[in-house]
Amino acid sequence: MKAKAAVVWGPGEPWTVEEIEVDPPGPGEVLVEWAASGLCHSDEHFRSGDRVPAEIEETVFPLLGGHEGAGIVSQVGPGVTELAVGDHVVASFAPTCGKCRYCTSGRAMICDANRDFMAPGQLVDGAIKHRVRGRDLFVMAKLGTFAERTTVSVNSVIRIDADIPLDAACLVSCGVPTGWGSAVVRGGVRPGDVVAVVGLGGLGISAVQGARLAGAAHIVAIDPFESRRDSAAKLGATRVAASIEDARPDIAHLTNGQGADVVVLTPSVVTGEILAEGLSITGKGCVCVSVGMGELGQTPVPIDIGMFSLLHKEIRGSLFGGMNPRSAPVQLLGLYRDGLLDLDAMITTYPLDDINTALADTSQGRVVRAVVRMGAAS
Ligand SMILES: [Zn+2]
Ligand SMILES: [Zn+2]
């Protein structure tokens, strides 16, 4: 069958909206009619090519983008019992098997089934189901949610309640749990903490909201764009600053010169310098969580080694915010329904045809999270 979709033909080229060919679902697969999809910076790493090693560049184009999607199941493959036609779902870039050593030890976000984005095949099982102008597509995160419909593995989607608006729901697919969990789970924010969040896109604003709900006394939100600082202030930040350097005196004042209890780094691109700066505003015995993606293979990182041995600081990585990819979306939508997590204030919607405008508005800090809609309404 046919579907309108956003495709990139080579590194650094713009999205082009065109028709792709989608095969129907086989065993263990479903066809999803995507209603809405957020623009996550991971898509941008692929479009721009900065996350793609040169030796495999040819394999990731033409690229079908999108992994932060929400939609409705319209067909199920033979023998599928986990989902039914009409189920509302959100995408999951982190499939879970429920059986491996990671799933069975509380670390499902790093399940063995969560193979690298670069692994061959368009679905988790390696199947090929999507073509453009006769060529096989590289399907982002085995999902490709910048499309009216794609065929995906049942392990790559999570059922949600049908009363949740899909424009908002798509955010719990990637950005919100990643940011929220980085503060609350990986950072372990406790009541009374001083928290610093660096970078206020979808992940950072989610980290701010998580820190607020976990009881942080002070949340210092840092971003060069004023509009994003304003959004953070509305959603829980107690202080804002344009840069880590600008925030440093404030953080010192709030912590008797010690540094923040939890620092969350969610800039568009993490560099060694940002990591070092983040650790420098982290208090002794405290945690700096690095969430955003950096350039693969970038070294060195100019960190003072004394920060670890003498000051007992930690740097922690974070995939999916350390949350369970199967339960976290449902849990977070429960908070949304209860008015404790504001997704509506984070999103700006665009028709799929305007995806390049959505990307430009994101890059220039005019929006927190751009969401493209595949149809007129969702
Ligand atoms: Zn993402
Ligand atoms: Zn597993």
Tab-separated table of C-alpha atoms and ligand atoms in Angstrom:
chain	number	residue	atom	x	y	z
A	1	MET	CA	0.000	0.000	0.000
A	2	LYS	CA	0.992	3.657	-0.387
A	3	ALA	CA	1.760	6.254	2.295
A	4	LYS	CA	2.883	9.869	2.355
A	5	ALA	CA	6.155	10.142	4.259
A	6	ALA	CA	9.143	12.412	4.984
A	7	VAL	CA	12.347	11.104	3.439
A	8	VAL	CA	15.940	12.375	3.259
A	9	TRP	CA	18.116	11.324	0.319
A	10	GLY	CA	21.561	12.259	1.582
A	11	PRO	CA	23.399	13.806	4.534
A	12	GLY	CA	22.424	17.424	5.169
A	13	GLU	CA	19.614	17.443	2.605
A	14	PRO	CA	16.133	18.683	3.598
A	15	TRP	CA	13.172	16.403	4.239
A	16	THR	CA	11.132	15.688	1.116
A	17	VAL	CA	7.532	14.565	1.461
A	18	GLU	CA	6.747	11.830	-1.011
A	19	GLU	CA	4.969	8.558	-1.515
A	20	ILE	CA	6.440	5.355	-0.118
A	21	GLU	CA	5.348	1.750	-0.559
A	22	VAL	CA	4.486	-0.211	2.624
A	23	ASP	CA	4.070	-4.000	2.803
A	24	PRO	CA	1.346	-5.450	5.063
A	25	PRO	CA	2.268	-6.877	8.482
A	26	GLY	CA	3.545	-10.423	8.862
A	27	PRO	CA	3.665	-12.574	12.015
A	28	GLY	CA	4.667	-10.485	15.042
A	29	GLU	CA	3.955	-7.246	13.186
A	30	VAL	CA	1.256	-4.588	12.986
A	31	LEU	CA	0.413	-1.748	10.612
A	32	VAL	CA	0.083	1.588	12.419
A	33	GLU	CA	-1.641	4.699	11.051
A	34	TRP	CA	0.580	7.366	12.597
A	35	ALA	CA	-1.354	10.459	13.678
A	36	ALA	CA	1.421	12.585	15.161
A	37	SER	CA	5.177	12.476	15.561
A	38	GLY	CA	7.553	14.678	17.530
A	39	LEU	CA	10.805	15.956	16.009
A	40	CYS	CA	13.486	14.520	18.267
A	41	HIS	CA	17.097	15.581	17.830
A	42	SER	CA	18.023	11.956	17.094
A	43	ASP	CA	16.236	12.328	13.735
A	44	GLU	CA	18.258	15.476	13.134
A	45	HIS	CA	21.520	13.644	13.879
A	46	PHE	CA	20.655	11.273	11.032
A	47	ARG	CA	19.361	13.923	8.598
A	48	SER	CA	22.416	16.101	9.089
A	49	GLY	CA	24.661	13.053	8.984
A	50	ASP	CA	26.614	14.042	12.127
A	51	ARG	CA	25.728	10.781	13.883
A	52	VAL	CA	26.464	8.651	10.836
A	53	PRO	CA	29.985	7.248	10.370
A	54	ALA	CA	31.173	7.873	6.785
A	55	GLU	CA	31.771	4.173	6.089
A	56	ILE	CA	28.072	3.317	6.487
A	57	GLU	CA	26.609	6.532	5.096
A	58	GLU	CA	25.325	4.789	1.994
A	59	THR	CA	23.254	2.377	4.093
A	60	VAL	CA	21.240	5.037	5.970
A	61	PHE	CA	19.872	6.873	2.912
A	62	PRO	CA	17.225	7.174	1.664
A	63	LEU	CA	16.127	7.695	5.277
A	64	LEU	CA	12.531	7.459	6.508
A	65	GLY	CA	12.588	9.557	9.695
A	66	GLY	CA	10.590	9.670	12.893
A	67	HIS	CA	10.485	7.589	16.046
A	68	GLU	CA	8.439	9.666	18.530
A	69	GLY	CA	5.052	8.675	17.168
A	70	ALA	CA	1.500	7.994	18.246
A	71	GLY	CA	-1.168	6.349	16.155
A	72	ILE	CA	-3.781	3.650	15.713
A	73	VAL	CA	-3.332	0.003	14.753
A	74	SER	CA	-5.113	-0.666	11.444
A	75	GLN	CA	-3.956	-4.214	10.633
A	76	VAL	CA	-2.405	-7.028	12.648
A	77	GLY	CA	-0.223	-9.781	11.235
A	78	PRO	CA	-1.098	-13.488	11.398
A	79	GLY	CA	-1.161	-14.807	14.970
A	80	VAL	CA	-0.738	-11.413	16.658
A	81	THR	CA	-2.556	-11.395	20.013
A	82	GLU	CA	-0.794	-8.550	21.836
A	83	LEU	CA	-2.605	-5.816	19.878
A	84	ALA	CA	-5.895	-5.459	18.010
A	85	VAL	CA	-7.183	-3.259	15.207
A	86	GLY	CA	-8.256	0.076	16.685
A	87	ASP	CA	-5.750	0.047	19.559
A	88	HIS	CA	-4.101	3.404	20.211
A	89	VAL	CA	-0.330	3.066	20.535
A	90	VAL	CA	2.851	5.044	21.000
A	91	ALA	CA	6.079	4.068	19.311
A	92	SER	CA	9.025	2.678	21.249
A	93	PHE	CA	12.563	3.128	19.953
A	94	ALA	CA	13.630	0.749	22.722
A	95	PRO	CA	11.959	-2.631	22.098
A	96	THR	CA	11.896	-5.036	25.051
A	97	CYS	CA	11.893	-8.839	25.050
A	98	GLY	CA	11.058	-9.386	28.732
A	99	LYS	CA	13.478	-12.308	28.978
A	100	CYS	CA	17.111	-11.170	28.640
A	101	ARG	CA	19.465	-10.425	31.561
A	102	TYR	CA	18.715	-6.709	31.256
A	103	CYS	CA	14.923	-7.027	31.129
A	104	THR	CA	14.980	-9.384	34.116
A	105	SER	CA	17.203	-7.137	36.221
A	106	GLY	CA	15.280	-3.860	35.993
A	107	ARG	CA	17.223	-2.473	33.023
A	108	ALA	CA	14.789	-3.111	30.189
A	109	MET	CA	15.852	0.109	28.437
A	110	ILE	CA	19.079	-1.675	27.437
A	111	CYS	CA	17.336	-4.936	26.426
A	112	ASP	CA	19.206	-7.167	24.018
A	113	ALA	CA	16.376	-6.566	21.513
A	114	ASN	CA	17.239	-2.851	21.519
A	115	ARG	CA	19.840	-3.194	18.833
A	116	ASP	CA	21.730	-0.241	17.552
A	117	PHE	CA	19.795	2.148	15.318
A	118	MET	CA	22.327	1.318	12.605
A	119	ALA	CA	21.601	-2.432	12.584
A	120	PRO	CA	20.395	-3.715	9.201
A	121	GLY	CA	16.711	-4.301	8.525
A	122	GLN	CA	13.688	-2.051	8.810
A	123	LEU	CA	11.995	-3.917	11.674
A	124	VAL	CA	13.385	-5.335	14.918
A	125	ASP	CA	13.492	-8.790	13.306
A	126	GLY	CA	15.388	-7.466	10.275
A	127	ALA	CA	12.412	-7.613	7.867
A	128	ILE	CA	12.202	-5.229	4.872
A	129	LYS	CA	8.766	-3.654	4.364
A	130	HIS	CA	9.246	-0.101	3.069
A	131	ARG	CA	10.471	1.311	-0.248
A	132	VAL	CA	10.677	4.693	-1.944
A	133	ARG	CA	10.967	4.972	-5.753
A	134	GLY	CA	11.830	1.277	-5.811
A	135	ARG	CA	14.654	1.553	-3.256
A	136	ASP	CA	14.685	0.064	0.259
A	137	LEU	CA	14.474	2.737	2.950
A	138	PHE	CA	16.527	3.025	6.116
A	139	VAL	CA	13.743	3.203	8.713
A	140	MET	CA	14.574	5.352	11.738
A	141	ALA	CA	14.597	3.280	14.957
A	142	LYS	CA	12.664	0.501	13.159
A	143	LEU	CA	9.614	2.819	13.280
A	144	GLY	CA	9.621	5.591	10.637
A	145	THR	CA	6.847	7.633	12.223
A	146	PHE	CA	7.122	10.563	9.788
A	147	ALA	CA	4.705	8.606	7.609
A	148	GLU	CA	0.966	8.105	7.326
A	149	ARG	CA	1.533	4.422	8.068
A	150	THR	CA	4.349	1.932	8.584
A	151	THR	CA	4.611	-1.738	9.469
A	152	VAL	CA	6.368	-2.323	12.781
A	153	SER	CA	7.119	-5.122	15.250
A	154	VAL	CA	4.639	-5.580	18.112
A	155	ASN	CA	7.655	-5.091	20.405
A	156	SER	CA	8.115	-1.570	19.032
A	157	VAL	CA	4.728	-0.161	20.105
A	158	ILE	CA	2.984	0.317	23.476
A	159	ARG	CA	-0.811	0.363	23.837
A	160	ILE	CA	-2.232	3.477	25.512
A	161	ASP	CA	-5.711	4.595	26.540
A	162	ALA	CA	-7.800	5.841	23.624
A	163	ASP	CA	-8.927	9.041	25.356
A	164	ILE	CA	-5.445	10.616	25.346
A	165	PRO	CA	-4.950	13.089	22.455
A	166	LEU	CA	-2.354	11.595	20.085
A	167	ASP	CA	-0.617	14.973	19.544
A	168	ALA	CA	0.364	14.967	23.201
A	169	ALA	CA	0.765	11.213	23.581
A	170	CYS	CA	3.573	10.982	21.039
A	171	LEU	CA	5.900	12.819	23.423
A	172	VAL	CA	5.939	9.938	25.934
A	173	SER	CA	7.427	7.798	23.183
A	174	CYS	CA	10.937	9.262	23.565
A	175	GLY	CA	11.633	12.810	24.732
A	176	VAL	CA	9.511	13.023	27.847
A	177	PRO	CA	10.556	9.760	29.558
A	178	THR	CA	14.160	10.386	28.530
A	179	GLY	CA	14.186	13.850	30.103
A	180	TRP	CA	11.846	13.177	33.027
A	181	GLY	CA	13.635	9.965	33.955
A	182	SER	CA	17.068	11.559	33.674
A	183	ALA	CA	16.122	13.894	36.510
A	184	VAL	CA	13.932	11.607	38.604
A	185	VAL	CA	15.361	8.113	38.006
A	186	ARG	CA	18.998	8.467	36.873
A	187	GLY	CA	19.512	11.733	38.749
A	188	GLY	CA	17.446	10.587	41.751
A	189	VAL	CA	16.085	14.067	42.545
A	190	ARG	CA	14.845	14.233	46.146
A	191	PRO	CA	12.708	16.783	48.004
A	192	GLY	CA	14.716	19.917	48.702
A	193	ASP	CA	17.371	19.337	46.041
A	194	VAL	CA	18.965	22.003	43.892
A	195	VAL	CA	18.754	20.833	40.270
A	196	ALA	CA	20.338	22.339	37.158
A	197	VAL	CA	19.017	21.466	33.691
A	198	VAL	CA	21.201	22.464	30.728
A	199	GLY	CA	19.302	22.664	27.409
A	200	LEU	CA	15.556	23.269	27.368
A	201	GLY	CA	14.153	21.407	24.365
A	202	GLY	CA	11.724	18.538	24.817
A	203	LEU	CA	14.102	16.563	27.046
A	204	GLY	CA	15.137	19.499	29.213
A	205	ILE	CA	11.600	20.793	29.805
A	206	SER	CA	10.618	17.228	30.774
A	207	ALA	CA	13.554	17.086	33.206
A	208	VAL	CA	12.366	20.382	34.726
A	209	GLN	CA	8.840	18.989	35.153
A	210	GLY	CA	10.187	15.760	36.680
A	211	ALA	CA	12.409	17.625	39.121
A	212	ARG	CA	9.474	19.807	40.153
A	213	LEU	CA	7.246	16.803	40.787
A	214	ALA	CA	10.019	15.022	42.726
A	215	GLY	CA	10.165	17.968	45.119
A	216	ALA	CA	13.244	19.930	44.060
A	217	ALA	CA	13.489	23.167	46.033
A	218	HIS	CA	15.301	25.026	43.268
A	219	ILE	CA	15.467	24.260	39.558
A	220	VAL	CA	17.951	26.294	37.529
A	221	ALA	CA	17.043	26.086	33.828
A	222	ILE	CA	19.777	26.981	31.346
A	223	ASP	CA	19.377	27.695	27.616
A	224	PRO	CA	20.576	30.425	25.228
A	225	PHE	CA	17.032	30.917	23.835
A	226	GLU	CA	14.821	33.249	25.862
A	227	SER	CA	11.563	31.641	24.682
A	228	ARG	CA	12.698	28.280	26.007
A	229	ARG	CA	13.729	29.822	29.330
A	230	ASP	CA	10.238	31.345	29.538
A	231	SER	CA	8.663	27.922	28.906
A	232	ALA	CA	10.820	26.380	31.637
A	233	ALA	CA	9.821	29.111	34.085
A	234	LYS	CA	6.139	28.388	33.415
A	235	LEU	CA	6.636	24.654	33.944
A	236	GLY	CA	8.608	24.596	37.173
A	237	ALA	CA	12.011	26.275	36.861
A	238	THR	CA	12.669	28.653	39.743
A	239	ARG	CA	15.603	30.420	38.094
A	240	VAL	CA	16.812	30.722	34.509
A	241	ALA	CA	20.148	31.533	32.880
A	242	ALA	CA	21.473	31.791	29.328
A	243	SER	CA	24.617	29.728	29.959
A	244	ILE	CA	26.289	27.518	32.554
A	245	GLU	CA	28.681	30.371	33.310
A	246	ASP	CA	25.778	32.741	33.930
A	247	ALA	CA	24.146	30.162	36.232
A	248	ARG	CA	27.288	29.386	38.214
A	249	PRO	CA	26.991	32.205	40.812
A	250	ASP	CA	23.303	31.406	41.378
A	251	ILE	CA	24.011	27.717	41.922
A	252	ALA	CA	26.887	28.531	44.265
A	253	HIS	CA	24.645	30.888	46.239
A	254	LEU	CA	21.893	28.262	46.567
A	255	THR	CA	24.270	25.494	47.692
A	256	ASN	CA	26.722	27.259	49.981
A	257	GLY	CA	29.281	27.062	47.219
A	258	GLN	CA	29.019	23.277	46.819
A	259	GLY	CA	27.240	22.876	43.477
A	260	ALA	CA	23.945	21.355	42.400
A	261	ASP	CA	22.638	18.054	43.816
A	262	VAL	CA	21.661	16.890	40.335
A	263	VAL	CA	22.782	18.258	36.957
A	264	VAL	CA	21.013	17.091	33.800
A	265	LEU	CA	22.706	17.770	30.454
A	266	THR	CA	20.204	17.885	27.595
A	267	PRO	CA	21.683	20.243	24.995
A	268	SER	CA	21.088	19.490	21.298
A	269	VAL	CA	24.613	18.092	21.064
A	270	VAL	CA	26.706	17.074	24.081
A	271	THR	CA	30.384	17.979	23.735
A	272	GLY	CA	33.344	17.221	25.959
A	273	GLU	CA	33.378	20.865	27.025
A	274	ILE	CA	29.703	20.799	28.080
A	275	LEU	CA	30.305	17.583	30.031
A	276	ALA	CA	33.246	19.194	31.841
A	277	GLU	CA	31.263	22.369	32.550
A	278	GLY	CA	28.314	20.319	33.798
A	279	LEU	CA	30.530	18.375	36.178
A	280	SER	CA	32.023	21.643	37.428
A	281	ILE	CA	28.600	22.850	38.681
A	282	THR	CA	27.818	19.428	40.238
A	283	GLY	CA	28.165	19.295	44.036
A	284	LYS	CA	30.543	16.925	45.802
A	285	GLY	CA	29.076	13.453	46.104
A	286	CYS	CA	26.444	14.423	43.535
A	287	VAL	CA	25.422	13.311	40.071
A	288	CYS	CA	25.776	14.764	36.577
A	289	VAL	CA	23.511	12.940	34.087
A	290	SER	CA	24.521	13.156	30.419
A	291	VAL	CA	21.480	12.618	28.205
A	292	GLY	CA	21.840	14.356	24.861
A	293	MET	CA	23.742	12.687	22.059
A	294	GLY	CA	27.204	13.741	21.044
A	295	GLU	CA	29.295	13.106	18.003
A	296	LEU	CA	30.329	9.455	17.907
A	297	GLY	CA	33.966	8.908	18.730
A	298	GLN	CA	34.517	12.434	20.040
A	299	THR	CA	37.495	12.599	22.410
A	300	PRO	CA	39.036	13.814	24.601
A	301	VAL	CA	36.793	15.110	27.386
A	302	PRO	CA	38.655	17.749	29.413
A	303	ILE	CA	37.590	16.668	32.895
A	304	ASP	CA	39.511	17.280	36.118
A	305	ILE	CA	40.044	13.724	37.430
A	306	GLY	CA	40.133	15.052	40.990
A	307	MET	CA	36.354	15.531	40.688
A	308	PHE	CA	35.932	11.772	41.122
A	309	SER	CA	38.492	10.675	43.689
A	310	LEU	CA	38.513	13.758	45.888
A	311	LEU	CA	34.981	15.078	45.447
A	312	HIS	CA	33.129	11.765	44.958
A	313	LYS	CA	31.190	13.060	41.958
A	314	GLU	CA	29.506	10.824	39.388
A	315	ILE	CA	28.797	11.107	35.686
A	316	ARG	CA	25.923	8.873	34.589
A	317	GLY	CA	24.763	8.002	31.114
A	318	SER	CA	21.049	7.751	30.469
A	319	LEU	CA	19.046	5.812	27.904
A	320	PHE	CA	15.272	6.343	28.050
A	321	GLY	CA	15.893	8.134	31.358
A	322	GLY	CA	16.596	4.805	33.044
A	323	MET	CA	12.858	4.040	32.846
A	324	ASN	CA	11.121	0.889	31.639
A	325	PRO	CA	10.208	1.479	27.959
A	326	ARG	CA	7.009	-0.566	28.307
A	327	SER	CA	5.584	0.895	31.520
A	328	ALA	CA	6.966	4.452	31.502
A	329	PRO	CA	4.795	5.819	28.650
A	330	VAL	CA	1.624	4.622	30.381
A	331	GLN	CA	2.810	5.908	33.762
A	332	LEU	CA	3.623	9.337	32.325
A	333	LEU	CA	0.313	9.604	30.493
A	334	GLY	CA	-1.338	8.911	33.872
A	335	LEU	CA	0.476	11.961	35.268
A	336	TYR	CA	-0.643	13.936	32.191
A	337	ARG	CA	-4.264	12.961	32.747
A	338	ASP	CA	-3.980	13.958	36.417
A	339	GLY	CA	-2.599	17.380	35.504
A	340	LEU	CA	0.841	16.687	36.994
A	341	LEU	CA	2.744	16.624	33.691
A	342	ASP	CA	1.974	19.299	31.100
A	343	LEU	CA	2.491	17.979	27.581
A	344	ASP	CA	0.166	20.422	25.831
A	345	ALA	CA	2.358	23.391	26.774
A	346	MET	CA	5.347	21.686	25.172
A	347	ILE	CA	4.003	21.037	21.698
A	348	THR	CA	3.619	23.111	18.524
A	349	THR	CA	1.922	21.230	15.681
A	350	TYR	CA	2.627	21.377	11.940
A	351	PRO	CA	1.264	19.457	8.956
A	352	LEU	CA	3.715	16.833	7.657
A	353	ASP	CA	4.208	18.963	4.522
A	354	ASP	CA	5.737	21.689	6.736
A	355	ILE	CA	8.323	19.413	8.381
A	356	ASN	CA	11.254	21.601	7.259
A	357	THR	CA	9.610	24.630	8.887
A	358	ALA	CA	9.116	22.560	12.038
A	359	LEU	CA	12.807	21.660	11.970
A	360	ALA	CA	13.899	25.291	11.446
A	361	ASP	CA	11.682	26.483	14.314
A	362	THR	CA	13.199	23.794	16.548
A	363	SER	CA	16.782	24.625	15.568
A	364	GLN	CA	16.210	28.309	16.257
A	365	GLY	CA	14.650	27.680	19.670
A	366	ARG	CA	11.221	29.007	18.708
A	367	VAL	CA	9.426	25.897	19.969
A	368	VAL	CA	9.994	23.334	22.717
A	369	ARG	CA	8.803	20.324	20.724
A	370	ALA	CA	7.576	20.428	17.146
A	371	VAL	CA	5.000	17.740	16.349
A	372	VAL	CA	4.065	16.889	12.766
A	373	ARG	CA	0.550	15.650	12.072
A	374	MET	CA	0.021	13.146	9.331
A	375	GLY	CA	-3.663	13.960	8.857
A	376	ALA	CA	-5.837	17.019	9.345
A	377	ALA	CA	-6.607	16.160	12.973
A	378	SER	CA	-5.610	13.614	15.569
B	1	ZN	ZN	14.126	10.502	20.322
B	2	ZN	ZN	15.227	-7.957	26.986
